[in-house]
Short mmCIF file of C-alpha atoms in Angstrom, two decimals:
data_model
loop_
_atom_site.label_atom_id
_atom_site.label_comp_id
_atom_site.label_asym_id
_atom_site.label_seq_id
_atom_site.Cartn_x
_atom_site.Cartn_y
_atom_site.Cartn_z
CA MET T 1 -77.80 7.75 80.59
CA THR T 2 -81.30 6.32 80.08
CA HIS T 3 -83.58 7.28 82.98
CA ILE T 4 -86.71 5.22 83.65
CA ILE T 5 -89.42 5.69 86.27
CA SER T 6 -90.76 2.28 87.31
CA ILE T 7 -94.09 2.34 89.18
CA GLN T 8 -94.82 -1.13 90.56
CA SER T 9 -95.26 -3.19 93.70
CA HIS T 10 -92.38 -3.90 96.08
CA VAL T 11 -91.62 -6.93 98.25
CA ALA T 12 -88.99 -7.23 100.95
CA TYR T 13 -88.34 -10.88 100.08
CA GLY T 14 -88.27 -12.26 96.56
CA TYR T 15 -88.45 -10.85 93.07
CA VAL T 16 -91.70 -9.46 91.75
CA GLY T 17 -92.76 -5.96 90.69
CA ASN T 18 -90.00 -3.43 91.13
CA ARG T 19 -87.78 -6.07 92.73
CA ALA T 20 -87.91 -7.98 89.43
CA ALA T 21 -87.55 -4.87 87.26
CA VAL T 22 -85.04 -2.50 88.85
CA LEU T 23 -81.96 -4.74 88.98
CA PRO T 24 -82.11 -5.86 85.32
CA LEU T 25 -82.77 -2.27 84.23
CA GLN T 26 -79.73 -1.12 86.18
CA ARG T 27 -77.55 -3.95 84.89
CA LEU T 28 -78.56 -2.94 81.37
CA GLY T 29 -77.28 0.57 82.00
CA CYS T 30 -80.44 2.44 82.98
CA GLU T 31 -80.89 4.89 85.81
CA VAL T 32 -84.08 3.85 87.64
CA THR T 33 -86.37 5.86 89.87
CA ALA T 34 -88.56 3.26 91.60
CA ILE T 35 -91.94 4.34 92.95
CA ASN T 36 -93.62 1.55 94.91
CA THR T 37 -97.38 1.00 94.91
CA VAL T 38 -97.22 -1.44 97.85
CA GLN T 39 -94.67 -2.68 100.37
CA PHE T 40 -95.27 -6.34 101.20
CA SER T 41 -93.15 -8.90 103.02
CA ASN T 42 -93.39 -11.25 100.02
CA HIS T 43 -95.55 -11.81 96.95
CA THR T 44 -99.13 -12.90 97.53
CA GLY T 45 -98.61 -16.26 95.83
CA TYR T 46 -97.33 -17.60 99.15
CA GLY T 47 -100.79 -17.12 100.63
CA ALA T 48 -99.68 -15.25 103.75
CA PHE T 49 -98.02 -11.86 103.64
CA THR T 50 -97.77 -8.62 105.60
CA GLY T 51 -97.37 -5.02 104.58
CA GLU T 52 -99.23 -2.02 103.27
CA VAL T 53 -100.93 -0.86 100.08
CA PHE T 54 -100.05 2.75 99.29
CA THR T 55 -102.64 5.33 98.27
CA PRO T 56 -102.75 7.27 94.99
CA SER T 57 -101.88 10.43 96.95
CA HIS T 58 -98.76 8.68 98.25
CA LEU T 59 -97.60 8.00 94.68
CA LYS T 60 -98.28 11.60 93.69
CA ASP T 61 -96.42 12.88 96.76
CA VAL T 62 -93.36 10.77 95.94
CA LEU T 63 -93.33 11.97 92.33
CA ASP T 64 -93.74 15.57 93.56
CA GLY T 65 -90.58 15.14 95.60
CA VAL T 66 -88.65 13.60 92.73
CA GLU T 67 -89.73 16.38 90.37
CA ALA T 68 -88.82 19.09 92.87
CA LEU T 69 -85.39 17.58 93.39
CA THR T 70 -84.34 16.66 89.88
CA GLY T 71 -87.04 17.67 87.42
CA LEU T 72 -88.45 15.18 84.91
CA LYS T 73 -86.91 16.35 81.63
CA ASP T 74 -84.27 13.62 81.69
CA VAL T 75 -86.83 10.81 82.05
CA GLN T 76 -86.97 8.76 78.84
CA ALA T 77 -89.62 6.24 79.92
CA VAL T 78 -92.22 5.21 82.46
CA LEU T 79 -92.82 1.52 83.19
CA SER T 80 -95.89 0.24 85.02
CA GLY T 81 -97.07 -3.21 86.08
CA TYR T 82 -99.76 -4.56 88.39
CA MET T 83 -102.33 -1.95 89.40
CA GLY T 84 -104.33 -2.81 92.51
CA ASP T 85 -107.23 -0.51 91.73
CA GLN T 86 -108.32 2.27 89.39
CA GLY T 87 -107.11 4.94 91.80
CA ILE T 88 -103.55 3.66 91.49
CA GLY T 89 -104.05 3.34 87.74
CA ARG T 90 -105.14 6.95 87.41
CA ALA T 91 -102.13 8.03 89.48
CA VAL T 92 -99.87 6.11 87.10
CA LEU T 93 -101.39 7.78 84.03
CA GLU T 94 -101.10 11.18 85.71
CA SER T 95 -97.41 10.43 86.28
CA VAL T 96 -97.03 9.55 82.59
CA SER T 97 -98.69 12.84 81.61
CA ARG T 98 -96.35 14.80 83.88
CA VAL T 99 -93.28 13.09 82.42
CA ARG T 100 -94.49 13.70 78.86
CA ALA T 101 -95.14 17.36 79.67
CA ALA T 102 -91.48 17.67 80.68
CA ASN T 103 -90.21 15.43 77.86
CA PRO T 104 -92.66 14.93 74.97
CA GLY T 105 -90.50 12.12 73.62
CA ALA T 106 -90.82 9.97 76.74
CA VAL T 107 -92.09 6.41 76.22
CA TYR T 108 -94.75 4.71 78.35
CA CYS T 109 -94.46 0.92 78.64
CA CYS T 110 -97.55 -0.70 80.18
CA ASP T 111 -97.48 -4.30 81.35
CA PRO T 112 -101.26 -4.91 81.56
CA VAL T 113 -101.17 -7.42 84.39
CA MET T 114 -104.64 -8.96 84.75
CA GLY T 115 -104.62 -12.75 84.46
CA ASP T 116 -103.32 -15.79 82.63
CA ILE T 117 -104.41 -18.96 80.85
CA GLY T 118 -105.56 -21.50 83.40
CA ARG T 119 -106.00 -18.92 86.16
CA GLY T 120 -108.34 -16.43 84.56
CA PHE T 121 -108.44 -12.91 85.97
CA PHE T 122 -106.79 -12.31 89.33
CA VAL T 123 -107.37 -8.55 89.63
CA ARG T 124 -110.36 -6.54 90.83
CA GLU T 125 -113.42 -6.77 88.59
CA ASP T 126 -113.16 -3.18 87.33
CA ILE T 127 -109.48 -3.36 86.37
CA PRO T 128 -109.65 -5.28 83.04
CA ALA T 129 -112.06 -2.85 81.35
CA TRP T 130 -110.15 0.14 82.74
CA MET T 131 -106.87 -1.33 81.51
CA ARG T 132 -108.38 -1.83 78.05
CA ASP T 133 -110.06 1.58 77.81
CA CYS T 134 -107.57 3.84 79.61
CA ALA T 135 -104.11 2.42 80.26
CA VAL T 136 -103.39 0.57 77.01
CA PRO T 137 -104.45 3.47 74.71
CA ALA T 138 -102.06 5.75 76.63
CA ALA T 139 -99.08 3.43 76.13
CA ASP T 140 -96.38 3.32 73.47
CA ILE T 141 -95.38 -0.25 74.33
CA VAL T 142 -97.63 -2.94 75.85
CA THR T 143 -96.51 -6.38 77.04
CA PRO T 144 -99.57 -8.63 77.52
CA ASN T 145 -99.49 -12.38 77.79
CA GLN T 146 -101.74 -14.33 75.45
CA PHE T 147 -104.70 -14.34 77.85
CA GLU T 148 -104.46 -10.58 78.36
CA LEU T 149 -104.05 -9.93 74.64
CA ALA T 150 -107.22 -11.89 73.85
CA PHE T 151 -109.23 -9.84 76.35
CA LEU T 152 -107.79 -6.46 75.36
CA ALA T 153 -108.45 -7.10 71.66
CA ASP T 154 -111.74 -8.98 72.25
CA HIS T 155 -110.45 -11.66 69.92
CA SER T 156 -110.04 -15.38 70.58
CA ILE T 157 -106.53 -16.67 69.94
CA ARG T 158 -105.80 -20.12 68.53
CA THR T 159 -103.52 -19.45 65.54
CA LEU T 160 -100.66 -17.18 64.57
CA ASP T 161 -103.06 -15.14 62.41
CA ASP T 162 -105.23 -14.65 65.51
CA VAL T 163 -102.24 -13.30 67.43
CA LEU T 164 -101.33 -10.88 64.64
CA THR T 165 -104.93 -9.71 64.27
CA ALA T 166 -105.28 -9.12 68.01
CA ALA T 167 -101.95 -7.28 68.23
CA ALA T 168 -102.89 -5.07 65.28
CA CYS T 169 -106.16 -4.28 67.03
CA LEU T 170 -104.24 -3.04 70.07
CA ARG T 171 -101.97 -0.90 67.88
CA GLU T 172 -105.02 0.73 66.31
CA HIS T 173 -105.93 2.04 69.75
CA GLY T 174 -102.60 3.61 70.68
CA PRO T 175 -99.49 1.48 71.29
CA SER T 176 -96.96 1.21 68.48
CA VAL T 177 -95.28 -1.93 69.84
CA VAL T 178 -96.99 -5.04 71.24
CA LEU T 179 -94.87 -7.70 72.92
CA VAL T 180 -96.83 -10.91 73.54
CA THR T 181 -94.94 -12.52 76.40
CA SER T 182 -96.34 -16.03 76.00
CA LEU T 183 -97.72 -17.99 73.07
CA ASP T 184 -99.60 -21.27 73.23
CA ILE T 185 -101.22 -21.64 69.82
CA ASP T 186 -101.95 -24.46 67.39
CA ASP T 187 -98.41 -24.75 66.02
CA SER T 188 -96.57 -24.18 69.32
CA CYS T 189 -94.12 -26.82 70.50
CA SER T 190 -94.73 -28.16 74.00
CA GLU T 191 -91.00 -28.13 74.70
CA THR T 192 -90.54 -24.40 74.10
CA ILE T 193 -91.91 -21.10 75.33
CA GLU T 194 -92.54 -18.39 72.77
CA MET T 195 -92.85 -14.63 72.52
CA LEU T 196 -93.86 -12.38 69.64
CA VAL T 197 -93.37 -8.69 68.96
CA ASP T 198 -95.69 -6.84 66.58
CA THR T 199 -95.21 -3.38 65.06
CA GLU T 200 -96.50 -1.58 61.99
CA ALA T 201 -93.22 -2.39 60.26
CA GLY T 202 -93.41 -6.12 60.93
CA SER T 203 -93.77 -8.98 63.40
CA TRP T 204 -91.23 -11.42 64.80
CA ARG T 205 -91.53 -14.63 66.83
CA ILE T 206 -88.99 -16.39 69.02
CA ALA T 207 -88.84 -19.70 70.92
CA THR T 208 -86.64 -20.81 73.82
CA PRO T 209 -86.51 -24.12 75.75
CA ARG T 210 -89.26 -24.62 78.33
CA PHE T 211 -88.47 -25.38 81.98
CA ASP T 212 -90.86 -27.63 83.86
CA PHE T 213 -90.74 -25.88 87.23
CA PRO T 214 -92.46 -27.68 90.15
CA VAL T 215 -93.88 -24.26 91.08
CA ALA T 216 -93.69 -21.56 88.43
CA PRO T 217 -91.66 -18.61 89.76
CA ASN T 218 -93.49 -15.30 90.08
CA GLY T 219 -92.13 -12.10 88.59
CA ALA T 220 -91.07 -13.39 85.17
CA GLY T 221 -93.52 -11.06 83.40
CA ASP T 222 -92.26 -8.05 85.37
CA PHE T 223 -88.69 -8.98 84.44
CA THR T 224 -89.58 -9.48 80.77
CA ALA T 225 -91.31 -6.12 80.39
CA ALA T 226 -88.39 -4.31 82.04
CA VAL T 227 -85.72 -5.96 79.89
CA PHE T 228 -87.70 -5.42 76.69
CA LEU T 229 -88.18 -1.72 77.48
CA ALA T 230 -84.49 -1.27 78.23
CA CYS T 231 -83.51 -3.03 75.02
CA CYS T 232 -85.91 -0.91 72.93
CA LEU T 233 -84.55 2.29 74.44
CA ARG T 234 -80.97 1.21 73.85
CA ASP T 235 -81.61 0.46 70.19
CA GLU T 236 -80.66 3.32 67.90
CA ASP T 237 -83.65 2.44 65.73
CA GLY T 238 -85.99 3.33 68.60
CA ILE T 239 -89.27 1.43 68.90
CA THR T 240 -90.01 0.86 65.22
CA GLY T 241 -88.58 -1.21 62.40
CA GLU T 242 -85.75 -3.61 63.29
CA GLY T 243 -85.42 -2.27 66.85
CA PRO T 244 -88.08 -4.53 68.38
CA ALA T 245 -86.76 -7.63 66.56
CA ARG T 246 -83.37 -7.32 68.23
CA ALA T 247 -85.00 -6.27 71.49
CA LEU T 248 -87.08 -9.45 71.32
CA GLU T 249 -83.94 -11.56 70.90
CA ARG T 250 -82.15 -9.81 73.77
CA THR T 251 -85.18 -10.23 76.00
CA ALA T 252 -85.61 -13.93 75.19
CA GLU T 253 -81.92 -14.53 75.87
CA ALA T 254 -82.13 -12.76 79.24
CA VAL T 255 -85.29 -14.64 80.27
CA HIS T 256 -83.73 -17.96 79.28
CA ALA T 257 -80.61 -17.16 81.32
CA LEU T 258 -82.73 -16.22 84.33
CA PHE T 259 -84.82 -19.39 84.06
CA THR T 260 -81.69 -21.52 83.66
CA HIS T 261 -80.20 -20.20 86.89
CA THR T 262 -83.55 -20.47 88.69
CA TRP T 263 -83.90 -24.10 87.59
CA GLN T 264 -80.35 -24.89 88.69
CA ALA T 265 -80.90 -23.21 92.06
CA GLY T 266 -84.11 -25.16 92.63
CA THR T 267 -85.82 -22.17 94.21
CA ARG T 268 -89.33 -20.77 93.94
CA GLU T 269 -87.91 -17.27 93.60
CA LEU T 270 -86.16 -16.01 90.47
CA ALA T 271 -82.38 -16.44 90.74
CA MET T 272 -81.79 -12.81 89.89
CA ILE T 273 -78.39 -12.38 91.53
CA GLN T 274 -76.96 -15.57 90.03
CA ALA T 275 -78.17 -14.58 86.55
CA GLN T 276 -77.28 -10.88 86.60
CA ASN T 277 -74.16 -11.10 84.45
CA GLU T 278 -75.96 -13.16 81.79
CA ILE T 279 -78.77 -10.63 81.67
CA VAL T 280 -76.18 -8.33 80.12
CA SER T 281 -74.12 -10.93 78.22
CA PRO T 282 -76.12 -14.15 77.77
CA ARG T 283 -74.23 -17.33 76.97
CA GLN T 284 -76.91 -18.67 74.65
CA ARG T 285 -78.25 -16.78 71.65
CA PHE T 286 -81.65 -17.13 69.99
CA ASP T 287 -82.81 -15.83 66.63
CA ALA T 288 -86.17 -14.23 66.01
CA GLU T 289 -88.22 -15.43 63.04
CA TRP T 290 -89.87 -12.84 60.80
CA VAL T 291 -93.55 -13.69 60.40
CA ARG T 292 -95.05 -10.61 58.77
#
């Protein structure tokens, strides 16, 4: 069974961070060890929240206990998301190093959460440069949105060629797979949302219908990174060649199913429970387009 360590935030109410990642990973057949970087009542987008931010030593202590109990040789991947500060980030990379020492074939998937188009950066000032210089080079898979990709590659993005150039720039610095979780470029259709996966072997693009939510639900990026990682690990081709193309399709289908149920429920939170069966067996299929 695929075993993934997911190091992310946790909320008691709603679906962001580990709450948006663990359930889909489990429904896709993965064993998940969740290490939480915070415990909040709800995500910060509500404005008011309660809870506690955990220290880097807390993360290390939890991983120490997991390693003492089970060892880390059976861990196939580490997944990380939002990092509140560099201390947490360094603890995450130390965890990745410990897993790789036990299993050199383990994959690190980094969702470089930093900002978005229209919002700009929403993390501490020192996080973007640290993410670019330390976290992304250590990763095998990265899942930036378009805004994050442009910063990490130091390349403005307006066209498909810009996206491919920026993704290739990231791959030159470490990752072998780049999943761009949102595209809004010159030939994009306003009625769809798009993703693109780029590898040395090729690049593929996919579009699904857009939902005009009154308030965009939080946690979709966390969900997307988790599903994509699970689909890559399940693919016999691994994380090169045709593997990411099919993983892209599976991920787009799962995201569309989740958004469909969220739209139908009329809630601000992702309708994770309602969509769980379609995460595994989506009703609607989408085909990825080869672009390079």
